[in-house]
Structures are given as C-alpha cells and as structure tokens.
Amino acid sequence: MKPVLTLLMLSVLASAVADEPVHQGRKLSAWLDDFHNHGLRTRVVRPGVSERAEAARVALLEMGTNIIPVLGHILRADGTEKTPQSVSRRLDGYQAEQAAYALALFGEKALPQVPTLIELLPEKKAAHTLSVAFAGIGPGTLPALSQALTNCDPRLHHGAVCAIRFQAMTGARALPPSNAL
C-alpha cells in the first residue's frame, strides 16, 4: 500500500510542477517576480530595471488569458479556510501580491477573478495592491465593490472604499491598457 501512496503523491507533485505555465523557457513565477520586483515596487530607477519589467509585462501578456485562472489559483493558495488568518497567510506570500498586480494587466478579461479579490479586501495591508488590481480590471468591478460596501465587516467595507476611491482617482485604469491581448 505504501508504494502506491508514494507513487500517487509523486504524480500529484509532478503534475503541480508541470502545470505552471512557461514562456520563453521561464516559468510564470519568474516573470511575475520580474514584473513586480523590477517594475511596480522599484522606487529607484537603475539601468536595466524598467527594461526587465517591460520584458516581463510583455511576456505575461503573450502568455495570454490562459494564465488568468492560474493567477486566481495563486491568490486562493492556502485559502481553503475562510478565516482572517488564512487570508493573512495568502497576502504574506509575495506571489499573491504579484498575481493581483498581474491581473490588472488583463483588464476586463480578469473579471472572473473579482470574487477572489473581494475575499482578500478585509486584509488591511492589501488595500493598495487590491485597489490597483480592481482599477486595472476596470469599472466592471464596481458592482462587486458596491456590494462589499453593504457588508457589516468594517475591514471589508474599508477595503471596498479604498478600491473605489482609487478607481475614481485613476480613471479606473491603474496600468496602461495593452493592445497585445
């Protein structure tokens, strides 16, 4: 029985590793890292930084809308429980923040991931990241954000207010739209 269980675990692990999309020989996680760390989060302009972030942005867009469900999966990772602690664990992970920013690149095509983003709103440290994601996805997120305003959880309410305010300030496009889609 033990060899069968071991074989089953190895096949599940192998399929999970194989499921990460690859573009130009690099995994999605590597492109997300470049996009996030060498673009949006960089405060000091250094030679090569913006080129690396732009190359990552182009690569993410070339990977296409097929990565949107993968980005949603990254956001939901470790989130099978619906407790504040599980949500906090997700946002502590760098990948969740990277995935939220990447969703903004796809505009309204990322609308199916809005419920997952709404679930993350109560986490205080996520307000800016999620506001950028909602604004990038566009005004189609406003009905879900308006619904979140009616929730009795003050943290969810605050997150929705921040996201709506950010959309109003940015004209509902945090990242420039791309013609590559």
Short mmCIF file of N, CA and C in Angstrom, two decimals:
data_model
loop_
_atom_site.label_atom_id
_atom_site.label_comp_id
_atom_site.label_asym_id
_atom_site.label_seq_id
_atom_site.Cartn_x
_atom_site.Cartn_y
_atom_site.Cartn_z
N MET A 1 0.82 -1.19 0.00
CA MET A 1 0.00 0.00 0.00
C MET A 1 0.87 1.26 0.00
N LYS A 2 1.98 1.22 0.76
CA LYS A 2 2.84 2.39 0.85
C LYS A 2 3.44 2.79 -0.50
N PRO A 3 3.93 1.85 -1.34
CA PRO A 3 4.47 2.24 -2.64
C PRO A 3 3.42 2.91 -3.53
N VAL A 4 2.17 2.46 -3.43
CA VAL A 4 1.10 3.06 -4.24
C VAL A 4 0.86 4.50 -3.79
N LEU A 5 0.83 4.71 -2.47
CA LEU A 5 0.63 6.05 -1.94
C LEU A 5 1.79 6.97 -2.33
N THR A 6 3.00 6.48 -2.24
CA THR A 6 4.17 7.25 -2.63
C THR A 6 4.12 7.61 -4.10
N LEU A 7 3.76 6.65 -4.94
CA LEU A 7 3.65 6.90 -6.37
C LEU A 7 2.56 7.92 -6.67
N LEU A 8 1.45 7.82 -5.97
CA LEU A 8 0.36 8.78 -6.15
C LEU A 8 0.82 10.18 -5.75
N MET A 9 1.51 10.30 -4.64
CA MET A 9 1.98 11.61 -4.18
C MET A 9 2.99 12.20 -5.17
N LEU A 10 3.87 11.38 -5.69
CA LEU A 10 4.85 11.85 -6.67
C LEU A 10 4.18 12.32 -7.95
N SER A 11 3.15 11.61 -8.39
CA SER A 11 2.47 12.02 -9.63
C SER A 11 1.71 13.32 -9.43
N VAL A 12 1.11 13.50 -8.25
CA VAL A 12 0.41 14.77 -7.95
C VAL A 12 1.42 15.90 -7.91
N LEU A 13 2.56 15.68 -7.26
CA LEU A 13 3.61 16.70 -7.19
C LEU A 13 4.13 17.04 -8.58
N ALA A 14 4.36 16.05 -9.40
CA ALA A 14 4.87 16.28 -10.76
C ALA A 14 3.87 17.05 -11.59
N SER A 15 2.58 16.74 -11.46
CA SER A 15 1.58 17.46 -12.25
C SER A 15 1.45 18.90 -11.77
N ALA A 16 1.59 19.14 -10.46
CA ALA A 16 1.52 20.51 -9.95
C ALA A 16 2.67 21.35 -10.47
N VAL A 17 3.88 20.75 -10.53
CA VAL A 17 5.04 21.46 -11.05
C VAL A 17 4.88 21.70 -12.54
N ALA A 18 4.34 20.73 -13.27
CA ALA A 18 4.20 20.85 -14.71
C ALA A 18 3.10 21.82 -15.10
N ASP A 19 2.17 22.13 -14.19
CA ASP A 19 1.05 23.00 -14.52
C ASP A 19 1.42 24.47 -14.57
N GLU A 20 2.58 24.87 -14.06
CA GLU A 20 2.95 26.27 -14.11
C GLU A 20 3.31 26.63 -15.54
N PRO A 21 2.59 27.61 -16.11
CA PRO A 21 2.87 27.98 -17.50
C PRO A 21 4.31 28.45 -17.69
N VAL A 22 4.83 28.18 -18.87
CA VAL A 22 6.20 28.55 -19.23
C VAL A 22 6.15 29.37 -20.51
N HIS A 23 6.96 30.41 -20.57
CA HIS A 23 7.07 31.25 -21.76
C HIS A 23 8.54 31.57 -21.97
N GLN A 24 9.03 31.34 -23.15
CA GLN A 24 10.44 31.57 -23.49
C GLN A 24 11.38 30.88 -22.50
N GLY A 25 10.98 29.69 -22.07
CA GLY A 25 11.82 28.90 -21.18
C GLY A 25 11.78 29.31 -19.72
N ARG A 26 10.96 30.29 -19.37
CA ARG A 26 10.87 30.75 -17.97
C ARG A 26 9.46 30.52 -17.45
N LYS A 27 9.37 30.13 -16.19
CA LYS A 27 8.09 29.87 -15.56
C LYS A 27 7.35 31.19 -15.26
N LEU A 28 6.05 31.07 -15.15
CA LEU A 28 5.21 32.21 -14.81
C LEU A 28 5.72 32.91 -13.56
N SER A 29 6.09 32.15 -12.55
CA SER A 29 6.56 32.76 -11.29
C SER A 29 7.78 33.64 -11.50
N ALA A 30 8.66 33.27 -12.42
CA ALA A 30 9.85 34.10 -12.71
C ALA A 30 9.44 35.40 -13.38
N TRP A 31 8.49 35.32 -14.33
CA TRP A 31 8.00 36.53 -15.00
C TRP A 31 7.28 37.43 -14.01
N LEU A 32 6.48 36.85 -13.11
CA LEU A 32 5.79 37.65 -12.10
C LEU A 32 6.79 38.36 -11.20
N ASP A 33 7.84 37.66 -10.83
CA ASP A 33 8.87 38.25 -9.98
C ASP A 33 9.52 39.45 -10.67
N ASP A 34 9.86 39.31 -11.94
CA ASP A 34 10.48 40.43 -12.67
C ASP A 34 9.51 41.59 -12.81
N PHE A 35 8.27 41.29 -13.13
CA PHE A 35 7.27 42.35 -13.32
C PHE A 35 7.07 43.13 -12.03
N HIS A 36 6.98 42.41 -10.94
CA HIS A 36 6.69 43.01 -9.65
C HIS A 36 7.91 43.68 -9.04
N ASN A 37 9.01 42.97 -8.96
CA ASN A 37 10.18 43.48 -8.25
C ASN A 37 11.00 44.49 -9.04
N HIS A 38 10.93 44.43 -10.35
CA HIS A 38 11.74 45.34 -11.16
C HIS A 38 10.88 46.40 -11.84
N GLY A 39 9.63 46.43 -11.49
CA GLY A 39 8.73 47.39 -12.10
C GLY A 39 7.97 48.17 -11.06
N LEU A 40 6.84 47.62 -10.62
CA LEU A 40 5.94 48.34 -9.73
C LEU A 40 6.56 48.68 -8.39
N ARG A 41 7.39 47.82 -7.85
CA ARG A 41 7.91 48.05 -6.50
C ARG A 41 9.20 48.84 -6.47
N THR A 42 9.80 49.07 -7.62
CA THR A 42 11.08 49.75 -7.65
C THR A 42 10.88 51.24 -7.49
N ARG A 43 11.49 51.80 -6.49
CA ARG A 43 11.38 53.24 -6.23
C ARG A 43 12.56 54.00 -6.85
N VAL A 44 13.68 53.35 -7.00
CA VAL A 44 14.88 53.99 -7.53
C VAL A 44 15.10 53.48 -8.95
N VAL A 45 15.26 54.39 -9.89
CA VAL A 45 15.48 53.99 -11.27
C VAL A 45 16.94 53.61 -11.43
N ARG A 46 17.16 52.39 -11.87
CA ARG A 46 18.50 51.90 -12.12
C ARG A 46 18.55 51.37 -13.54
N PRO A 47 19.70 51.41 -14.17
CA PRO A 47 19.79 50.89 -15.54
C PRO A 47 19.33 49.44 -15.60
N GLY A 48 18.51 49.12 -16.59
CA GLY A 48 18.06 47.76 -16.79
C GLY A 48 16.80 47.39 -16.05
N VAL A 49 16.40 48.21 -15.07
CA VAL A 49 15.23 47.87 -14.26
C VAL A 49 13.96 47.95 -15.09
N SER A 50 13.73 49.08 -15.74
CA SER A 50 12.48 49.23 -16.47
C SER A 50 12.43 48.29 -17.67
N GLU A 51 13.58 48.01 -18.30
CA GLU A 51 13.59 47.08 -19.43
C GLU A 51 13.19 45.68 -18.98
N ARG A 52 13.67 45.28 -17.82
CA ARG A 52 13.34 43.95 -17.30
C ARG A 52 11.86 43.86 -16.96
N ALA A 53 11.32 44.91 -16.34
CA ALA A 53 9.90 44.92 -16.00
C ALA A 53 9.05 44.95 -17.27
N GLU A 54 9.47 45.72 -18.26
CA GLU A 54 8.72 45.78 -19.52
C GLU A 54 8.76 44.43 -20.23
N ALA A 55 9.91 43.77 -20.22
CA ALA A 55 10.01 42.44 -20.83
C ALA A 55 9.07 41.47 -20.12
N ALA A 56 8.98 41.58 -18.80
CA ALA A 56 8.08 40.70 -18.04
C ALA A 56 6.63 41.02 -18.36
N ARG A 57 6.29 42.31 -18.47
CA ARG A 57 4.91 42.70 -18.80
C ARG A 57 4.52 42.12 -20.16
N VAL A 58 5.41 42.25 -21.14
CA VAL A 58 5.14 41.72 -22.47
C VAL A 58 5.01 40.20 -22.42
N ALA A 59 5.88 39.54 -21.67
CA ALA A 59 5.81 38.08 -21.56
C ALA A 59 4.49 37.63 -20.94
N LEU A 60 4.06 38.32 -19.88
CA LEU A 60 2.79 37.96 -19.24
C LEU A 60 1.63 38.11 -20.22
N LEU A 61 1.65 39.19 -20.99
CA LEU A 61 0.58 39.40 -21.96
C LEU A 61 0.65 38.38 -23.09
N GLU A 62 1.86 38.01 -23.49
CA GLU A 62 2.00 36.99 -24.54
C GLU A 62 1.55 35.62 -24.05
N MET A 63 1.68 35.37 -22.74
CA MET A 63 1.19 34.11 -22.19
C MET A 63 -0.33 34.06 -22.33
N GLY A 64 -0.94 35.21 -22.37
CA GLY A 64 -2.36 35.31 -22.67
C GLY A 64 -3.29 35.08 -21.50
N THR A 65 -4.56 35.10 -21.82
CA THR A 65 -5.60 34.99 -20.80
C THR A 65 -5.64 33.60 -20.16
N ASN A 66 -4.92 32.65 -20.71
CA ASN A 66 -4.87 31.32 -20.09
C ASN A 66 -4.23 31.37 -18.71
N ILE A 67 -3.45 32.41 -18.43
CA ILE A 67 -2.83 32.47 -17.10
C ILE A 67 -3.75 33.10 -16.05
N ILE A 68 -4.86 33.68 -16.48
CA ILE A 68 -5.76 34.32 -15.50
C ILE A 68 -6.25 33.31 -14.45
N PRO A 69 -6.71 32.11 -14.82
CA PRO A 69 -7.08 31.15 -13.77
C PRO A 69 -5.90 30.74 -12.88
N VAL A 70 -4.71 30.69 -13.45
CA VAL A 70 -3.52 30.35 -12.65
C VAL A 70 -3.27 31.46 -11.64
N LEU A 71 -3.41 32.72 -12.07
CA LEU A 71 -3.24 33.83 -11.13
C LEU A 71 -4.29 33.77 -10.02
N GLY A 72 -5.52 33.40 -10.38
CA GLY A 72 -6.56 33.22 -9.38
C GLY A 72 -6.22 32.11 -8.40
N HIS A 73 -5.63 31.04 -8.92
CA HIS A 73 -5.22 29.93 -8.06
C HIS A 73 -4.13 30.40 -7.08
N ILE A 74 -3.21 31.22 -7.55
CA ILE A 74 -2.17 31.76 -6.67
C ILE A 74 -2.81 32.59 -5.56
N LEU A 75 -3.81 33.38 -5.91
CA LEU A 75 -4.49 34.20 -4.90
C LEU A 75 -5.24 33.34 -3.88
N ARG A 76 -5.76 32.20 -4.32
CA ARG A 76 -6.51 31.32 -3.42
C ARG A 76 -5.63 30.35 -2.65
N ALA A 77 -4.37 30.26 -2.97
CA ALA A 77 -3.47 29.31 -2.31
C ALA A 77 -3.51 29.51 -0.80
N ASP A 78 -3.57 28.42 -0.08
CA ASP A 78 -3.67 28.41 1.39
C ASP A 78 -4.95 29.05 1.88
N GLY A 79 -5.93 29.22 1.01
CA GLY A 79 -7.14 29.90 1.44
C GLY A 79 -8.36 29.01 1.48
N THR A 80 -8.17 27.74 1.76
CA THR A 80 -9.33 26.85 1.81
C THR A 80 -10.20 27.16 3.02
N GLU A 81 -9.57 27.66 4.10
CA GLU A 81 -10.34 28.10 5.27
C GLU A 81 -10.80 29.54 5.01
N LYS A 82 -11.91 29.90 5.57
CA LYS A 82 -12.41 31.26 5.44
C LYS A 82 -12.20 32.01 6.75
N THR A 83 -10.98 32.07 7.22
CA THR A 83 -10.69 32.78 8.45
C THR A 83 -9.74 33.93 8.16
N PRO A 84 -9.72 34.96 9.02
CA PRO A 84 -8.78 36.06 8.80
C PRO A 84 -7.33 35.59 8.74
N GLN A 85 -7.00 34.52 9.50
CA GLN A 85 -5.63 34.03 9.49
C GLN A 85 -5.27 33.44 8.13
N SER A 86 -6.20 32.72 7.49
CA SER A 86 -5.88 32.12 6.20
C SER A 86 -5.73 33.20 5.14
N VAL A 87 -6.55 34.24 5.21
CA VAL A 87 -6.42 35.34 4.26
C VAL A 87 -5.08 36.04 4.47
N SER A 88 -4.71 36.25 5.72
CA SER A 88 -3.44 36.90 6.02
C SER A 88 -2.27 36.08 5.50
N ARG A 89 -2.34 34.76 5.63
CA ARG A 89 -1.26 33.91 5.11
C ARG A 89 -1.12 34.09 3.60
N ARG A 90 -2.22 34.20 2.90
CA ARG A 90 -2.16 34.37 1.45
C ARG A 90 -1.45 35.66 1.10
N LEU A 91 -1.77 36.74 1.81
CA LEU A 91 -1.20 38.03 1.47
C LEU A 91 0.23 38.18 1.96
N ASP A 92 0.63 37.36 2.93
CA ASP A 92 2.02 37.37 3.34
C ASP A 92 2.89 36.82 2.23
N GLY A 93 2.32 35.97 1.41
CA GLY A 93 3.07 35.41 0.30
C GLY A 93 3.23 36.44 -0.79
N TYR A 94 4.45 36.60 -1.22
CA TYR A 94 4.76 37.56 -2.28
C TYR A 94 3.98 37.25 -3.55
N GLN A 95 3.78 35.96 -3.81
CA GLN A 95 3.14 35.56 -5.06
C GLN A 95 1.72 36.08 -5.17
N ALA A 96 1.00 36.17 -4.07
CA ALA A 96 -0.38 36.68 -4.12
C ALA A 96 -0.38 38.14 -4.57
N GLU A 97 0.53 38.91 -4.03
CA GLU A 97 0.64 40.32 -4.43
C GLU A 97 1.02 40.42 -5.91
N GLN A 98 1.96 39.61 -6.34
CA GLN A 98 2.38 39.61 -7.74
C GLN A 98 1.21 39.24 -8.65
N ALA A 99 0.44 38.25 -8.25
CA ALA A 99 -0.70 37.80 -9.05
C ALA A 99 -1.76 38.89 -9.16
N ALA A 100 -2.01 39.61 -8.07
CA ALA A 100 -3.00 40.68 -8.10
C ALA A 100 -2.58 41.78 -9.07
N TYR A 101 -1.32 42.17 -9.03
CA TYR A 101 -0.83 43.19 -9.96
C TYR A 101 -0.91 42.68 -11.41
N ALA A 102 -0.58 41.44 -11.62
CA ALA A 102 -0.61 40.89 -12.99
C ALA A 102 -2.03 40.83 -13.53
N LEU A 103 -3.01 40.56 -12.68
CA LEU A 103 -4.40 40.54 -13.14
C LEU A 103 -4.80 41.89 -13.75
N ALA A 104 -4.27 42.97 -13.20
CA ALA A 104 -4.59 44.30 -13.69
C ALA A 104 -4.20 44.48 -15.16
N LEU A 105 -3.20 43.74 -15.60
CA LEU A 105 -2.76 43.85 -17.00
C LEU A 105 -3.83 43.40 -17.98
N PHE A 106 -4.69 42.50 -17.57
CA PHE A 106 -5.64 41.87 -18.48
C PHE A 106 -6.99 42.60 -18.55
N GLY A 107 -7.13 43.68 -17.80
CA GLY A 107 -8.36 44.46 -17.87
C GLY A 107 -9.59 43.62 -17.57
N GLU A 108 -10.66 43.89 -18.30
CA GLU A 108 -11.95 43.24 -18.02
C GLU A 108 -11.92 41.73 -18.24
N LYS A 109 -10.91 41.22 -18.92
CA LYS A 109 -10.81 39.77 -19.11
C LYS A 109 -10.53 39.05 -17.79
N ALA A 110 -10.11 39.81 -16.78
CA ALA A 110 -9.83 39.23 -15.46
C ALA A 110 -11.04 39.32 -14.52
N LEU A 111 -12.17 39.78 -15.02
CA LEU A 111 -13.37 39.90 -14.17
C LEU A 111 -13.74 38.62 -13.42
N PRO A 112 -13.54 37.42 -14.00
CA PRO A 112 -13.89 36.21 -13.23
C PRO A 112 -13.12 36.05 -11.92
N GLN A 113 -12.02 36.79 -11.75
CA GLN A 113 -11.24 36.68 -10.52
C GLN A 113 -11.65 37.70 -9.46
N VAL A 114 -12.62 38.56 -9.79
CA VAL A 114 -13.06 39.60 -8.84
C VAL A 114 -13.55 39.01 -7.52
N PRO A 115 -14.34 37.92 -7.50
CA PRO A 115 -14.76 37.36 -6.20
C PRO A 115 -13.56 36.98 -5.31
N THR A 116 -12.51 36.47 -5.90
CA THR A 116 -11.32 36.12 -5.12
C THR A 116 -10.67 37.38 -4.56
N LEU A 117 -10.60 38.43 -5.37
CA LEU A 117 -10.02 39.69 -4.90
C LEU A 117 -10.88 40.29 -3.79
N ILE A 118 -12.20 40.22 -3.93
CA ILE A 118 -13.11 40.75 -2.90
C ILE A 118 -12.86 40.03 -1.57
N GLU A 119 -12.65 38.73 -1.64
CA GLU A 119 -12.40 37.94 -0.43
C GLU A 119 -11.15 38.43 0.32
N LEU A 120 -10.20 39.01 -0.41
CA LEU A 120 -8.96 39.48 0.20
C LEU A 120 -9.08 40.89 0.78
N LEU A 121 -10.14 41.63 0.46
CA LEU A 121 -10.27 43.02 0.89
C LEU A 121 -10.15 43.26 2.40
N PRO A 122 -10.63 42.38 3.26
CA PRO A 122 -10.54 42.69 4.69
C PRO A 122 -9.11 42.83 5.22
N GLU A 123 -8.14 42.34 4.50
CA GLU A 123 -6.76 42.42 4.98
C GLU A 123 -6.24 43.84 4.75
N LYS A 124 -5.92 44.53 5.83
CA LYS A 124 -5.54 45.94 5.78
C LYS A 124 -4.35 46.20 4.84
N LYS A 125 -3.35 45.37 4.92
CA LYS A 125 -2.15 45.62 4.12
C LYS A 125 -2.36 45.36 2.64
N ALA A 126 -3.53 44.85 2.27
CA ALA A 126 -3.79 44.55 0.86
C ALA A 126 -4.52 45.68 0.14
N ALA A 127 -4.92 46.71 0.86
CA ALA A 127 -5.78 47.74 0.27
C ALA A 127 -5.18 48.35 -1.00
N HIS A 128 -3.93 48.74 -0.98
CA HIS A 128 -3.35 49.37 -2.17
C HIS A 128 -3.20 48.37 -3.31
N THR A 129 -2.65 47.20 -3.01
CA THR A 129 -2.45 46.19 -4.05
C THR A 129 -3.77 45.84 -4.73
N LEU A 130 -4.80 45.60 -3.93
CA LEU A 130 -6.09 45.23 -4.50
C LEU A 130 -6.74 46.41 -5.23
N SER A 131 -6.51 47.62 -4.73
CA SER A 131 -7.04 48.79 -5.43
C SER A 131 -6.45 48.90 -6.82
N VAL A 132 -5.16 48.63 -6.95
CA VAL A 132 -4.51 48.65 -8.27
C VAL A 132 -5.11 47.56 -9.15
N ALA A 133 -5.31 46.38 -8.59
CA ALA A 133 -5.88 45.28 -9.37
C ALA A 133 -7.31 45.62 -9.84
N PHE A 134 -8.15 46.11 -8.93
CA PHE A 134 -9.52 46.46 -9.31
C PHE A 134 -9.54 47.55 -10.38
N ALA A 135 -8.71 48.58 -10.21
CA ALA A 135 -8.67 49.66 -11.18
C ALA A 135 -8.17 49.16 -12.53
N GLY A 136 -7.18 48.29 -12.52
CA GLY A 136 -6.67 47.73 -13.77
C GLY A 136 -7.71 46.88 -14.49
N ILE A 137 -8.47 46.13 -13.72
CA ILE A 137 -9.52 45.30 -14.32
C ILE A 137 -10.62 46.20 -14.89
N GLY A 138 -10.87 47.30 -14.22
CA GLY A 138 -11.77 48.30 -14.78
C GLY A 138 -13.09 48.46 -14.06
N PRO A 139 -13.97 49.28 -14.65
CA PRO A 139 -15.23 49.62 -13.99
C PRO A 139 -16.17 48.43 -13.81
N GLY A 140 -15.92 47.34 -14.46
CA GLY A 140 -16.73 46.15 -14.27
C GLY A 140 -16.63 45.58 -12.87
N THR A 141 -15.65 46.05 -12.10
CA THR A 141 -15.51 45.59 -10.72
C THR A 141 -16.41 46.37 -9.76
N LEU A 142 -16.95 47.49 -10.21
CA LEU A 142 -17.72 48.36 -9.32
C LEU A 142 -18.96 47.69 -8.72
N PRO A 143 -19.73 46.87 -9.46
CA PRO A 143 -20.87 46.21 -8.81
C PRO A 143 -20.45 45.34 -7.61
N ALA A 144 -19.38 44.59 -7.75
CA ALA A 144 -18.91 43.75 -6.64
C ALA A 144 -18.40 44.61 -5.49
N LEU A 145 -17.70 45.68 -5.81
CA LEU A 145 -17.20 46.58 -4.76
C LEU A 145 -18.38 47.28 -4.06
N SER A 146 -19.39 47.67 -4.83
CA SER A 146 -20.57 48.31 -4.23
C SER A 146 -21.28 47.34 -3.29
N GLN A 147 -21.36 46.08 -3.68
CA GLN A 147 -21.96 45.05 -2.82
C GLN A 147 -21.14 44.89 -1.54
N ALA A 148 -19.82 44.97 -1.66
CA ALA A 148 -18.95 44.84 -0.49
C ALA A 148 -19.18 45.99 0.49
N LEU A 149 -19.61 47.14 -0.01
CA LEU A 149 -19.88 48.28 0.88
C LEU A 149 -21.03 47.99 1.83
N THR A 150 -21.91 47.08 1.47
CA THR A 150 -23.07 46.76 2.32
C THR A 150 -22.74 45.71 3.38
N ASN A 151 -21.55 45.16 3.34
CA ASN A 151 -21.14 44.13 4.29
C ASN A 151 -20.93 44.76 5.66
N CYS A 152 -21.26 44.04 6.71
CA CYS A 152 -21.12 44.58 8.06
C CYS A 152 -19.68 44.50 8.57
N ASP A 153 -18.80 43.80 7.88
CA ASP A 153 -17.40 43.72 8.28
C ASP A 153 -16.72 45.05 7.95
N PRO A 154 -16.30 45.81 8.95
CA PRO A 154 -15.71 47.13 8.68
C PRO A 154 -14.42 47.05 7.85
N ARG A 155 -13.68 45.95 7.96
CA ARG A 155 -12.46 45.80 7.17
C ARG A 155 -12.78 45.62 5.69
N LEU A 156 -13.81 44.85 5.40
CA LEU A 156 -14.25 44.66 4.02
C LEU A 156 -14.77 45.98 3.46
N HIS A 157 -15.55 46.68 4.27
CA HIS A 157 -16.09 47.98 3.88
C HIS A 157 -14.94 48.95 3.57
N HIS A 158 -13.95 49.02 4.45
CA HIS A 158 -12.80 49.92 4.25
C HIS A 158 -12.05 49.57 2.97
N GLY A 159 -11.81 48.29 2.73
CA GLY A 159 -11.11 47.86 1.52
C GLY A 159 -11.86 48.25 0.26
N ALA A 160 -13.20 48.11 0.31
CA ALA A 160 -14.01 48.48 -0.86
C ALA A 160 -13.97 49.99 -1.09
N VAL A 161 -14.03 50.76 -0.02
CA VAL A 161 -13.94 52.22 -0.14
C VAL A 161 -12.60 52.62 -0.76
N CYS A 162 -11.52 52.02 -0.28
CA CYS A 162 -10.20 52.33 -0.84
C CYS A 162 -10.14 51.99 -2.33
N ALA A 163 -10.67 50.85 -2.70
CA ALA A 163 -10.62 50.42 -4.11
C ALA A 163 -11.46 51.34 -5.00
N ILE A 164 -12.64 51.73 -4.53
CA ILE A 164 -13.50 52.63 -5.33
C ILE A 164 -12.84 54.00 -5.44
N ARG A 165 -12.29 54.49 -4.35
CA ARG A 165 -11.60 55.79 -4.37
C ARG A 165 -10.43 55.76 -5.35
N PHE A 166 -9.67 54.68 -5.32
CA PHE A 166 -8.51 54.56 -6.22
C PHE A 166 -8.98 54.55 -7.68
N GLN A 167 -10.07 53.86 -7.96
CA GLN A 167 -10.60 53.84 -9.33
C GLN A 167 -11.00 55.23 -9.76
N ALA A 168 -11.63 55.98 -8.87
CA ALA A 168 -12.05 57.34 -9.20
C ALA A 168 -10.83 58.23 -9.47
N MET A 169 -9.76 58.05 -8.68
CA MET A 169 -8.55 58.87 -8.85
C MET A 169 -7.78 58.52 -10.12
N THR A 170 -7.84 57.27 -10.54
CA THR A 170 -7.03 56.84 -11.68
C THR A 170 -7.84 56.72 -12.97
N GLY A 171 -9.10 57.02 -12.90
CA GLY A 171 -9.93 56.85 -14.09
C GLY A 171 -10.15 55.38 -14.41
N ALA A 172 -10.12 54.52 -13.40
CA ALA A 172 -10.38 53.08 -13.49
C ALA A 172 -9.38 52.33 -14.36
N ARG A 173 -8.19 52.87 -14.55
CA ARG A 173 -7.13 52.13 -15.25
C ARG A 173 -5.83 52.41 -14.52
N ALA A 174 -5.42 51.50 -13.64
CA ALA A 174 -4.20 51.69 -12.90
C ALA A 174 -2.97 51.44 -13.76
N LEU A 175 -3.06 50.50 -14.66
CA LEU A 175 -1.96 50.18 -15.55
C LEU A 175 -2.41 50.50 -16.97
N PRO A 176 -1.51 50.92 -17.82
CA PRO A 176 -1.93 51.26 -19.17
C PRO A 176 -2.51 50.05 -19.90
N PRO A 177 -3.61 50.25 -20.63
CA PRO A 177 -4.17 49.13 -21.37
C PRO A 177 -3.19 48.65 -22.43
N SER A 178 -3.29 47.41 -22.76
CA SER A 178 -2.37 46.84 -23.74
C SER A 178 -3.14 46.42 -24.97
N ASN A 179 -2.55 46.62 -26.10
CA ASN A 179 -3.15 46.18 -27.35
C ASN A 179 -2.70 44.76 -27.69
N ALA A 180 -1.87 44.17 -26.82
CA ALA A 180 -1.31 42.85 -27.10
C ALA A 180 -2.29 41.73 -26.87
N LEU A 181 -3.42 42.01 -26.23
CA LEU A 181 -4.36 40.93 -25.93
C LEU A 181 -5.16 40.57 -27.12
#
